[in-house]
CSV table of C-alpha atoms and ligand atoms in Angstrom, one decimal:
chain,number,residue,atom,x,y,z
R,1,UNK,CA,52.8,-155.6,-84.7
R,2,UNK,CA,52.4,-158.3,-87.8
R,3,UNK,CA,53.6,-162.0,-87.3
R,4,UNK,CA,56.7,-161.0,-90.0
R,5,UNK,CA,57.5,-158.4,-87.8
R,6,UNK,CA,57.1,-160.1,-84.4
R,7,UNK,CA,59.8,-162.7,-86.2
R,8,UNK,CA,62.0,-160.2,-87.1
R,9,UNK,CA,61.9,-158.5,-83.2
R,10,UNK,CA,62.2,-161.9,-81.9
R,11,UNK,CA,65.4,-163.1,-84.1
R,12,UNK,CA,67.0,-159.3,-83.0
R,13,UNK,CA,66.7,-160.5,-79.8
R,14,UNK,CA,67.9,-163.6,-80.4
R,15,UNK,CA,71.0,-162.2,-82.2
R,16,UNK,CA,72.3,-161.3,-78.6
R,17,UNK,CA,71.4,-164.6,-77.1
R,18,UNK,CA,74.2,-167.5,-76.5
R,19,UNK,CA,73.7,-169.8,-79.2
R,20,UNK,CA,70.9,-172.5,-80.0
R,21,UNK,CA,72.1,-175.2,-77.5
R,22,UNK,CA,69.9,-173.7,-74.6
R,23,UNK,CA,67.0,-173.8,-76.5
R,24,UNK,CA,63.9,-175.8,-76.0
R,25,UNK,CA,63.0,-177.9,-79.3
R,26,UNK,CA,59.4,-175.6,-79.8
R,27,UNK,CA,62.3,-172.6,-79.8
R,28,UNK,CA,64.8,-174.8,-82.3
R,29,UNK,CA,61.2,-175.9,-84.2
R,30,UNK,CA,60.1,-171.9,-85.0
R,31,UNK,CA,63.6,-170.8,-86.0
R,32,UNK,CA,63.6,-174.1,-88.5
R,33,UNK,CA,60.2,-172.3,-89.8
R,34,UNK,CA,61.7,-168.9,-90.0
R,35,UNK,CA,65.3,-170.4,-91.6
R,36,UNK,CA,62.9,-171.7,-94.2
R,37,UNK,CA,60.8,-168.8,-95.1
R,38,UNK,CA,64.2,-166.8,-95.1
R,39,UNK,CA,66.0,-169.1,-97.9
R,40,UNK,CA,62.3,-168.6,-99.6
R,41,UNK,CA,62.5,-165.0,-99.3
R,42,UNK,CA,66.4,-164.9,-100.3
R,43,UNK,CA,65.6,-167.2,-103.8
R,44,UNK,CA,63.6,-164.1,-104.5
R,45,UNK,CA,66.8,-161.8,-105.0
R,46,UNK,CA,69.1,-161.7,-107.8
R,47,UNK,CA,72.7,-162.7,-106.4
R,48,UNK,CA,74.0,-159.4,-105.6
R,49,UNK,CA,71.0,-157.7,-104.2
R,50,UNK,CA,71.0,-161.1,-101.7
R,51,UNK,CA,74.6,-160.6,-100.9
R,52,UNK,CA,73.4,-158.0,-99.0
R,53,UNK,CA,70.9,-158.3,-97.2
R,54,UNK,CA,71.8,-158.8,-93.8
R,55,UNK,CA,68.3,-159.5,-92.5
R,56,UNK,CA,67.7,-162.3,-94.3
R,57,UNK,CA,71.4,-163.9,-93.8
R,58,UNK,CA,71.3,-163.4,-89.2
R,59,UNK,CA,67.8,-165.5,-90.1
R,60,UNK,CA,69.9,-168.2,-92.3
R,61,UNK,CA,72.8,-168.1,-89.6
R,62,UNK,CA,70.1,-169.3,-87.1
R,63,UNK,CA,70.7,-172.5,-89.6
R,64,UNK,CA,74.0,-173.5,-87.8
R,65,UNK,CA,74.9,-174.3,-84.1
R,66,UNK,CA,78.4,-172.8,-84.0
R,67,UNK,CA,79.5,-171.0,-80.9
R,68,UNK,CA,79.2,-167.5,-80.3
R,69,UNK,CA,82.3,-167.3,-78.2
R,70,UNK,CA,84.8,-167.4,-80.8
R,71,UNK,CA,85.1,-166.0,-84.5
R,72,UNK,CA,85.6,-169.2,-86.7
R,73,UNK,CA,87.5,-167.4,-90.1
R,74,UNK,CA,89.0,-171.1,-90.7
R,75,UNK,CA,86.2,-172.3,-92.8
R,76,UNK,CA,89.0,-173.4,-95.3
R,77,UNK,CA,90.0,-175.9,-93.1
R,78,UNK,CA,86.7,-177.7,-92.3
R,79,UNK,CA,83.2,-176.0,-92.2
R,80,UNK,CA,80.7,-176.5,-89.4
R,81,UNK,CA,77.3,-178.0,-90.4
R,82,UNK,CA,73.8,-176.7,-91.0
R,83,UNK,CA,71.6,-178.2,-87.9
R,84,UNK,CA,69.8,-180.4,-90.3
R,85,UNK,CA,72.8,-182.2,-91.1
R,86,UNK,CA,73.6,-182.7,-87.5
R,87,UNK,CA,70.5,-183.8,-87.1
R,88,UNK,CA,70.2,-186.3,-90.2
R,89,UNK,CA,73.8,-187.8,-88.9
R,90,UNK,CA,72.9,-188.4,-85.7
R,91,UNK,CA,69.1,-190.0,-87.3
R,92,UNK,CA,71.1,-192.6,-89.5
R,93,UNK,CA,73.8,-193.4,-86.9
R,94,UNK,CA,71.1,-194.3,-84.1
R,95,UNK,CA,69.0,-196.5,-86.7
R,96,UNK,CA,72.3,-198.5,-87.6
R,97,UNK,CA,72.7,-199.2,-83.9
R,98,UNK,CA,68.9,-200.7,-83.9
R,99,UNK,CA,70.9,-203.5,-86.0
R,100,UNK,CA,74.3,-202.6,-87.6
R,101,UNK,CA,74.8,-205.1,-90.5
R,102,UNK,CA,71.3,-205.2,-91.5
R,103,UNK,CA,70.4,-201.5,-91.2
R,104,UNK,CA,74.0,-200.5,-92.8
R,105,UNK,CA,74.2,-203.3,-95.5
R,106,UNK,CA,70.9,-204.1,-96.2
R,107,UNK,CA,68.9,-200.5,-95.9
R,108,UNK,CA,71.1,-197.6,-95.9
R,109,UNK,CA,74.1,-199.0,-98.4
R,110,UNK,CA,70.9,-199.1,-100.8
R,111,UNK,CA,70.9,-194.7,-100.2
R,112,UNK,CA,73.9,-194.5,-101.9
R,113,UNK,CA,72.5,-194.7,-104.9
R,114,UNK,CA,70.3,-191.8,-104.1
R,115,UNK,CA,73.2,-189.7,-102.9
R,116,UNK,CA,75.1,-190.3,-106.0
R,117,UNK,CA,72.3,-189.1,-107.9
R,118,UNK,CA,72.4,-185.7,-106.1
R,119,UNK,CA,75.4,-185.2,-106.0
R,120,UNK,CA,75.8,-186.0,-110.1
R,121,UNK,CA,72.9,-183.5,-110.7
R,122,UNK,CA,75.4,-180.7,-108.3
R,123,UNK,CA,78.5,-182.1,-110.2
R,124,UNK,CA,77.1,-181.5,-113.7
R,125,UNK,CA,77.8,-185.0,-114.9
R,126,UNK,CA,76.8,-188.6,-114.6
R,127,UNK,CA,76.3,-190.4,-111.8
R,128,UNK,CA,77.9,-193.3,-113.5
R,129,UNK,CA,81.3,-191.7,-112.7
R,130,UNK,CA,81.1,-190.7,-109.0
R,131,UNK,CA,82.0,-192.1,-106.5
R,132,UNK,CA,81.5,-191.6,-102.8
R,133,UNK,CA,84.1,-191.4,-100.7
R,134,UNK,CA,85.6,-189.8,-97.2
R,135,UNK,CA,87.5,-186.7,-98.5
R,136,UNK,CA,89.6,-185.1,-101.5
R,137,UNK,CA,92.6,-186.9,-100.4
R,138,UNK,CA,91.2,-190.2,-100.5
R,139,UNK,CA,89.7,-189.1,-104.2
R,140,UNK,CA,92.7,-187.9,-105.4
R,141,UNK,CA,95.0,-190.4,-104.1
R,142,UNK,CA,92.8,-193.5,-105.7
R,143,UNK,CA,93.5,-190.9,-109.3
R,144,UNK,CA,96.9,-190.8,-108.6
R,145,UNK,CA,97.7,-194.5,-107.4
R,146,UNK,CA,95.1,-195.7,-109.6
R,147,UNK,CA,97.2,-194.2,-112.8
R,148,UNK,CA,98.4,-196.4,-115.3
R,149,UNK,CA,102.0,-195.0,-115.5
R,150,UNK,CA,105.3,-196.6,-116.3
R,151,UNK,CA,108.5,-195.6,-115.5
R,152,UNK,CA,109.8,-192.5,-117.3
R,153,UNK,CA,106.4,-191.2,-117.9
R,154,UNK,CA,106.0,-187.7,-116.4
R,155,UNK,CA,103.6,-185.6,-114.7
R,156,UNK,CA,103.3,-182.1,-114.3
R,157,UNK,CA,102.3,-180.4,-111.3
R,158,UNK,CA,103.1,-177.0,-109.5
R,159,UNK,CA,104.4,-176.4,-105.9
R,160,UNK,CA,101.1,-174.8,-104.6
R,161,UNK,CA,99.4,-177.8,-105.3
R,162,UNK,CA,98.1,-179.7,-101.6
R,163,UNK,CA,101.1,-181.2,-100.0
R,164,UNK,CA,99.1,-184.6,-99.7
R,165,UNK,CA,98.6,-184.9,-103.4
R,166,UNK,CA,102.7,-183.6,-103.8
R,167,UNK,CA,103.6,-186.4,-101.6
R,168,UNK,CA,101.3,-189.4,-103.5
R,169,UNK,CA,103.3,-188.3,-106.8
R,170,UNK,CA,106.4,-188.2,-104.8
R,171,UNK,CA,105.8,-191.6,-103.6
R,172,UNK,CA,105.2,-192.7,-106.9
R,173,UNK,CA,107.7,-191.4,-108.3
R,174,UNK,CA,110.3,-193.6,-106.0
R,175,UNK,CA,108.4,-196.3,-106.3
R,176,UNK,CA,107.6,-196.0,-110.0
R,177,UNK,CA,110.2,-194.2,-111.4
R,178,UNK,CA,108.1,-191.5,-112.7
R,179,UNK,CA,109.4,-188.2,-113.4
R,180,UNK,CA,107.9,-185.2,-111.4
R,181,UNK,CA,108.0,-181.5,-113.4
R,182,UNK,CA,106.7,-178.7,-111.5
R,183,UNK,CA,105.2,-175.5,-113.6
R,184,UNK,CA,105.9,-172.3,-112.4
R,185,UNK,CA,102.1,-170.6,-111.1
R,186,UNK,CA,103.0,-167.1,-109.7
R,187,UNK,CA,100.5,-166.3,-107.2
R,188,UNK,CA,98.6,-163.2,-108.0
R,189,UNK,CA,98.7,-163.5,-112.3
R,190,UNK,CA,95.2,-162.3,-113.0
R,191,UNK,CA,95.4,-163.4,-117.2
R,192,UNK,CA,93.9,-166.1,-118.2
R,193,UNK,CA,95.9,-167.0,-121.2
R,194,UNK,CA,98.9,-166.3,-119.2
R,195,UNK,CA,98.4,-168.9,-116.9
R,196,UNK,CA,97.5,-171.4,-119.2
R,197,UNK,CA,100.3,-170.9,-121.0
R,198,UNK,CA,102.2,-171.2,-118.1
R,199,UNK,CA,101.3,-175.2,-117.6
R,200,UNK,CA,101.5,-175.8,-121.6
R,201,UNK,CA,105.3,-174.6,-121.6
R,202,UNK,CA,106.0,-177.4,-118.2
R,203,UNK,CA,105.1,-180.1,-120.5
R,204,UNK,CA,107.1,-182.3,-122.6
R,205,UNK,CA,106.8,-185.2,-124.8
R,206,UNK,CA,106.7,-187.5,-122.1
R,207,UNK,CA,104.2,-185.5,-120.0
R,208,UNK,CA,100.9,-188.2,-119.6
R,209,UNK,CA,98.9,-186.1,-116.8
R,210,UNK,CA,98.7,-183.0,-115.1
R,211,UNK,CA,97.8,-182.5,-111.9
R,212,UNK,CA,95.8,-179.1,-111.4
R,213,UNK,CA,94.6,-177.5,-108.3
R,214,UNK,CA,91.2,-175.6,-109.4
R,215,UNK,CA,91.4,-173.0,-105.8
R,216,UNK,CA,94.8,-172.7,-104.4
R,217,UNK,CA,94.2,-173.2,-100.7
R,218,UNK,CA,97.2,-171.2,-99.3
R,219,UNK,CA,96.0,-167.8,-101.3
R,220,UNK,CA,92.6,-168.2,-102.4
R,221,UNK,CA,93.8,-168.0,-105.4
R,222,UNK,CA,91.4,-169.3,-108.4
R,223,UNK,CA,93.1,-170.7,-111.4
R,224,UNK,CA,91.4,-171.5,-115.1
R,225,UNK,CA,91.2,-175.0,-115.0
R,226,UNK,CA,88.7,-175.2,-117.9
R,227,UNK,CA,91.1,-173.1,-119.8
R,228,UNK,CA,94.0,-175.6,-118.6
R,229,UNK,CA,92.0,-178.6,-119.0
R,230,UNK,CA,90.7,-177.6,-122.9
R,231,UNK,CA,94.8,-176.8,-123.8
R,232,UNK,CA,96.4,-179.3,-122.4
R,233,UNK,CA,93.8,-181.7,-123.7
R,234,UNK,CA,95.0,-180.8,-127.6
R,235,UNK,CA,98.3,-181.7,-126.3
R,236,UNK,CA,96.6,-185.2,-125.5
R,237,UNK,CA,97.4,-184.7,-121.9
R,238,UNK,CA,95.0,-186.1,-119.1
R,239,UNK,CA,93.8,-183.8,-116.4
R,240,UNK,CA,93.2,-184.1,-112.9
R,241,UNK,CA,91.5,-181.4,-110.6
R,242,UNK,CA,91.8,-181.0,-107.4
R,243,UNK,CA,88.7,-179.0,-106.4
R,244,UNK,CA,88.7,-179.7,-102.7
R,245,UNK,CA,88.4,-175.7,-102.0
R,246,UNK,CA,86.2,-174.8,-105.5
R,247,UNK,CA,83.3,-177.6,-105.0
R,248,UNK,CA,80.0,-175.8,-103.9
R,249,UNK,CA,81.8,-172.4,-103.3
R,250,UNK,CA,83.0,-171.5,-107.0
R,251,UNK,CA,81.5,-172.7,-110.1
R,252,UNK,CA,82.3,-176.5,-110.2
R,253,UNK,CA,80.1,-178.2,-113.1
R,254,UNK,CA,82.8,-180.7,-113.8
R,255,UNK,CA,81.8,-181.6,-117.4
R,256,UNK,CA,82.3,-177.9,-118.2
R,257,UNK,CA,85.4,-177.8,-116.8
R,258,UNK,CA,86.1,-180.7,-119.1
R,259,UNK,CA,88.8,-182.7,-117.1
R,260,UNK,CA,89.8,-186.4,-117.0
R,261,UNK,CA,89.5,-186.8,-113.0
R,262,UNK,CA,88.0,-184.4,-110.4
R,263,UNK,CA,88.5,-185.4,-106.1
R,264,UNK,CA,87.3,-183.2,-103.9
R,265,UNK,CA,86.1,-183.0,-100.0
R,266,UNK,CA,82.2,-182.7,-99.5
R,267,UNK,CA,83.4,-181.1,-95.4
R,268,UNK,CA,84.4,-178.1,-96.5
R,269,UNK,CA,82.1,-176.2,-98.9
R,270,UNK,CA,79.1,-178.1,-99.0
R,271,UNK,CA,79.2,-178.1,-95.7
R,272,UNK,CA,78.6,-181.7,-95.0
R,273,UNK,CA,79.6,-184.1,-92.5
R,274,UNK,CA,82.8,-184.6,-91.8
R,275,UNK,CA,84.2,-187.4,-93.5
R,276,UNK,CA,82.8,-187.0,-96.9
R,277,UNK,CA,84.1,-186.4,-100.7
R,278,UNK,CA,83.4,-187.1,-103.8
R,279,UNK,CA,85.2,-189.1,-107.0
R,280,UNK,CA,84.6,-188.6,-110.7
R,281,UNK,CA,86.5,-190.5,-113.3
R,282,UNK,CA,85.1,-189.7,-116.6
R,283,UNK,CA,83.1,-192.4,-117.6
R,284,UNK,CA,86.0,-193.8,-120.5
R,285,UNK,CA,88.6,-193.8,-118.1
R,286,UNK,CA,86.7,-195.8,-115.3
R,287,UNK,CA,87.8,-199.4,-116.6
R,288,UNK,CA,91.8,-198.4,-116.6
R,289,UNK,CA,92.2,-196.9,-113.4
R,290,UNK,CA,92.9,-199.1,-110.6
R,291,UNK,CA,91.0,-199.0,-107.3
R,292,UNK,CA,92.9,-197.7,-104.3
R,293,UNK,CA,91.2,-200.8,-102.2
R,294,UNK,CA,90.2,-203.3,-105.2
R,295,UNK,CA,86.8,-205.3,-104.9
R,296,UNK,CA,86.0,-208.6,-107.3
R,297,UNK,CA,87.1,-207.0,-110.9
R,298,UNK,CA,89.5,-203.9,-110.0
R,299,UNK,CA,89.2,-203.5,-114.3
R,300,UNK,CA,85.7,-203.2,-114.8
R,301,UNK,CA,84.2,-200.2,-116.3
R,302,UNK,CA,81.7,-199.3,-112.6
R,303,UNK,CA,82.1,-196.0,-110.2
R,304,UNK,CA,81.2,-198.8,-107.7
R,305,UNK,CA,84.4,-200.0,-107.7
R,306,UNK,CA,86.0,-197.8,-106.2
R,307,UNK,CA,83.3,-197.9,-103.1
R,308,UNK,CA,84.7,-200.5,-101.8
R,309,UNK,CA,86.2,-199.3,-98.2
R,310,UNK,CA,85.2,-202.1,-95.9
R,311,UNK,CA,82.9,-201.6,-92.8
R,312,UNK,CA,82.8,-197.5,-92.0
R,313,UNK,CA,79.8,-196.1,-90.6
R,314,UNK,CA,77.3,-195.2,-93.1
R,315,UNK,CA,75.5,-192.3,-91.3
R,316,UNK,CA,77.7,-189.3,-92.6
R,317,UNK,CA,77.4,-190.4,-96.4
R,318,UNK,CA,73.6,-190.8,-96.2
R,319,UNK,CA,73.8,-187.4,-94.5
R,320,UNK,CA,75.6,-185.4,-97.7
R,321,UNK,CA,71.6,-185.0,-99.4
R,322,UNK,CA,70.6,-182.9,-96.4
R,323,UNK,CA,73.7,-180.9,-97.1
R,324,UNK,CA,73.0,-180.6,-100.9
R,325,UNK,CA,69.4,-179.4,-99.9
R,326,UNK,CA,70.2,-176.6,-97.4
R,327,UNK,CA,72.9,-175.8,-100.7
R,328,UNK,CA,70.0,-175.8,-103.3
R,329,UNK,CA,67.7,-173.7,-101.4
R,330,UNK,CA,70.5,-170.7,-100.9
R,331,UNK,CA,71.6,-171.2,-104.6
R,332,UNK,CA,74.8,-172.0,-105.8
R,333,UNK,CA,74.7,-168.0,-107.8
R,334,UNK,CA,74.1,-166.5,-104.0
R,335,UNK,CA,75.7,-168.3,-101.8
R,336,UNK,CA,79.2,-167.1,-104.1
R,337,UNK,CA,78.3,-163.7,-104.4
R,338,UNK,CA,77.4,-163.9,-100.2
R,339,UNK,CA,80.6,-165.4,-100.2
R,340,UNK,CA,82.7,-162.8,-102.3
R,341,UNK,CA,80.8,-159.9,-100.3
R,342,UNK,CA,81.8,-161.2,-97.1
R,343,UNK,CA,85.5,-161.4,-98.3
R,344,UNK,CA,85.4,-157.7,-100.2
R,345,UNK,CA,83.6,-156.2,-97.0
R,346,UNK,CA,86.9,-156.7,-95.2
R,347,UNK,CA,89.8,-156.0,-97.7
R,348,UNK,CA,88.4,-152.9,-98.9
R,349,UNK,CA,88.5,-151.5,-95.1
R,350,UNK,CA,92.3,-152.9,-94.7
R,351,UNK,CA,93.8,-153.0,-97.9
R,352,UNK,CA,95.3,-149.4,-97.9
R,353,UNK,CA,96.5,-149.3,-94.8
R,354,UNK,CA,100.4,-148.6,-96.2
R,355,UNK,CA,101.2,-151.8,-93.6
R,356,UNK,CA,98.8,-154.7,-95.0
R,357,UNK,CA,99.2,-156.2,-98.0
R,358,UNK,CA,96.8,-159.0,-99.4
R,359,UNK,CA,98.0,-161.6,-101.1
R,360,UNK,CA,95.2,-162.5,-103.2
R,361,UNK,CA,93.9,-161.3,-106.4
R,362,UNK,CA,90.6,-158.8,-105.4
R,363,UNK,CA,88.7,-159.4,-108.6
R,364,UNK,CA,85.5,-162.2,-108.3
R,365,UNK,CA,87.1,-163.7,-111.4
R,366,UNK,CA,90.3,-165.0,-109.5
R,367,UNK,CA,88.8,-165.0,-106.2
R,368,UNK,CA,86.3,-165.8,-103.7
R,369,UNK,CA,85.8,-166.3,-100.1
R,370,UNK,CA,89.1,-167.2,-99.5
R,371,UNK,CA,91.8,-164.5,-98.8
R,372,UNK,CA,95.4,-164.4,-97.8
R,373,UNK,CA,96.4,-161.1,-95.5
R,374,UNK,CA,100.1,-159.9,-93.6
R,375,UNK,CA,101.4,-157.1,-91.5
R,376,UNK,CA,104.6,-156.3,-92.6
R,377,UNK,CA,106.8,-157.3,-89.9
R,378,UNK,CA,104.7,-159.8,-88.2
R,379,UNK,CA,105.7,-163.0,-88.2
R,380,UNK,CA,102.1,-164.9,-89.8
R,381,UNK,CA,102.2,-167.5,-87.1
R,382,UNK,CA,102.5,-164.7,-84.2
R,383,UNK,CA,99.7,-162.7,-86.1
R,384,UNK,CA,97.4,-165.6,-86.2
R,385,UNK,CA,98.2,-166.7,-82.5
R,386,UNK,CA,97.5,-162.8,-81.7
R,387,UNK,CA,94.2,-162.8,-83.0
R,388,UNK,CA,93.0,-165.4,-80.9
R,389,UNK,CA,94.6,-164.4,-77.8
R,390,UNK,CA,93.2,-160.6,-78.4
R,391,UNK,CA,90.3,-161.0,-80.3
R,392,UNK,CA,89.2,-165.0,-80.3
R,393,UNK,CA,89.6,-165.0,-84.1
R,394,UNK,CA,90.3,-168.5,-85.5
R,395,UNK,CA,92.2,-168.0,-88.4
R,396,UNK,CA,95.0,-170.0,-90.3
R,397,UNK,CA,98.7,-169.0,-91.1
R,398,UNK,CA,100.2,-169.9,-94.3
R,399,UNK,CA,104.2,-170.2,-94.5
R,400,UNK,CA,104.4,-172.0,-97.6
R,401,UNK,CA,106.7,-171.7,-100.6
R,402,UNK,CA,106.9,-167.6,-101.1
R,403,UNK,CA,103.8,-167.1,-99.2
R,404,UNK,CA,103.7,-165.8,-95.8
R,405,UNK,CA,100.4,-164.4,-94.3
R,406,UNK,CA,97.7,-165.6,-92.6
R,407,UNK,CA,94.2,-167.2,-94.3
R,408,UNK,CA,90.5,-165.8,-93.5
R,409,UNK,CA,88.0,-168.0,-94.7
R,410,UNK,CA,84.7,-166.5,-93.8
R,411,UNK,CA,81.3,-169.3,-94.9
R,412,UNK,CA,77.4,-168.4,-95.1
R,413,UNK,CA,76.8,-168.0,-91.6
R,414,UNK,CA,79.6,-164.9,-90.9
R,415,UNK,CA,78.3,-161.5,-89.7
R,416,UNK,CA,79.9,-158.6,-91.1
R,417,UNK,CA,80.4,-157.6,-87.0
R,418,UNK,CA,82.7,-160.5,-86.7
R,419,UNK,CA,84.5,-159.5,-90.0
R,420,UNK,CA,84.2,-155.9,-88.0
R,421,UNK,CA,85.9,-157.3,-85.3
R,422,UNK,CA,88.9,-158.8,-87.5
R,423,UNK,CA,88.8,-155.2,-89.3
R,424,UNK,CA,89.5,-153.3,-85.7
R,425,UNK,CA,92.4,-156.3,-85.0
R,426,UNK,CA,94.5,-156.0,-88.1
R,427,UNK,CA,94.2,-151.7,-88.4
R,428,UNK,CA,95.3,-151.4,-84.5
R,429,UNK,CA,98.4,-154.4,-85.4
R,430,UNK,CA,98.8,-152.3,-88.2
R,431,UNK,CA,99.0,-149.5,-86.3
R,432,UNK,CA,101.8,-150.2,-84.1
R,433,UNK,CA,105.4,-150.0,-85.2
R,434,UNK,CA,106.7,-152.6,-86.8
R,435,UNK,CA,110.4,-154.3,-86.6
R,436,UNK,CA,110.6,-153.9,-90.4
R,437,UNK,CA,109.1,-151.4,-93.6
R,438,UNK,CA,106.7,-150.5,-95.5
R,439,UNK,CA,104.9,-153.3,-97.3
R,440,UNK,CA,105.7,-154.2,-100.7
R,441,UNK,CA,103.2,-154.4,-103.5
H,1,LIG,C1,93.7,-178.0,-102.2
H,1,LIG,C2,93.5,-179.1,-101.4
H,1,LIG,N1,93.5,-180.7,-101.7
H,1,LIG,C3,93.1,-181.3,-100.8
H,1,LIG,C4,93.3,-181.2,-99.8
H,1,LIG,C5,92.6,-182.6,-99.0
H,1,LIG,O1,91.5,-182.1,-98.0
H,1,LIG,P1,90.9,-183.2,-97.1
H,1,LIG,O2,91.4,-183.2,-95.7
H,1,LIG,O3,89.6,-183.0,-96.9
H,1,LIG,O4,91.2,-184.6,-97.7
H,1,LIG,C6,93.1,-180.5,-98.9
H,1,LIG,C7,92.5,-179.7,-97.8
H,1,LIG,O5,92.6,-178.5,-97.4
H,1,LIG,C8,92.9,-178.8,-99.8
H,1,LIG,O6,93.1,-177.2,-99.1
């Protein structure tokens, strides 16, 4: 056997073993080398070709330490970190404990500048427009509470925006007398101009700001933010984009999107440490956005004024860099193509069943990894519970506005065989007689 074949047969055996936790450091090192080699090979391939190379993905999956005992299809909630990211967090944490105020404040604190630069490169904007924080909620609440809005000013948003953000605007409405206007977004719309038109129809002469969710968490629908931001800009309206589900998943070049403010978590699609997020404020708006937690000069023109969070662990934010390296090693286009491929893999096998509804547009322009499915006559919470009880599949039930279903979210480490189990489960439930009638399309 050639060394490559040996490695492959070793990996095939490994696929049947019960995870990395039991391995010796030597084995872990061999695996890390193999992951590196697989990533290099993946980089030679066109995204569509790479998406289908199961052998390479099997090798890349070894970079994760996910449990072999459950099938996690709720990566939309929060994603696991590759081992190199977990190890970096551990390292920085132990290092901090050698002398917390010295190592955290004198040494690691300086590292934030390099994290900022790497993030800015990934986000396609200037480092002077990016603040590192703890999650999308913190980033977007900084914007929502920091905007200079006065009584009577209006904000446009949608009922499908994320509850934390809706609640923040509602608090401002109660406290400061701003008015909220709701645009009507029909899930499933696949016409960029028509969606942008809906936003335009929602504005009035008092509208100052519009809030847009780039990828809707409930259904996985991609919203044409670039088009919407351009249309609203012409009307003099500033735009806040919630990129929690889009960043490092679909194309999210912030300068290209053309928004004024952007907030995202990094512990979802980037696979960065839990409790990491990012705030973008267009340079010209930094001065006039009030920080949530002020430092000595809340009106200065420096993005760092949004990072005055007090004492917290610096280990997670430092290890964002390792997550960016891993993401770049796969390549944004190859990652997106693989995620879309995985969604399509299971959807194609169930979508024509007369009892099964797919509540997400299927084109790659309007969806990627996230997909919402329902079975006629089965309550989504019940379906979600049964998936775990019968098949150890962890997913997320959605009952929100008009949408009722279970959200299925694979990630790059998900195996087609995991999705076969999902397909098997859905088809077997759908074949059983249900209380109500056929699906509605
Ligand atoms: C669209 C959207 N925005 C914001 C958030 C909040 O993210 P975090 O919990 O990381 O603050 C989420 C979380 O799922 C989300 O789906």
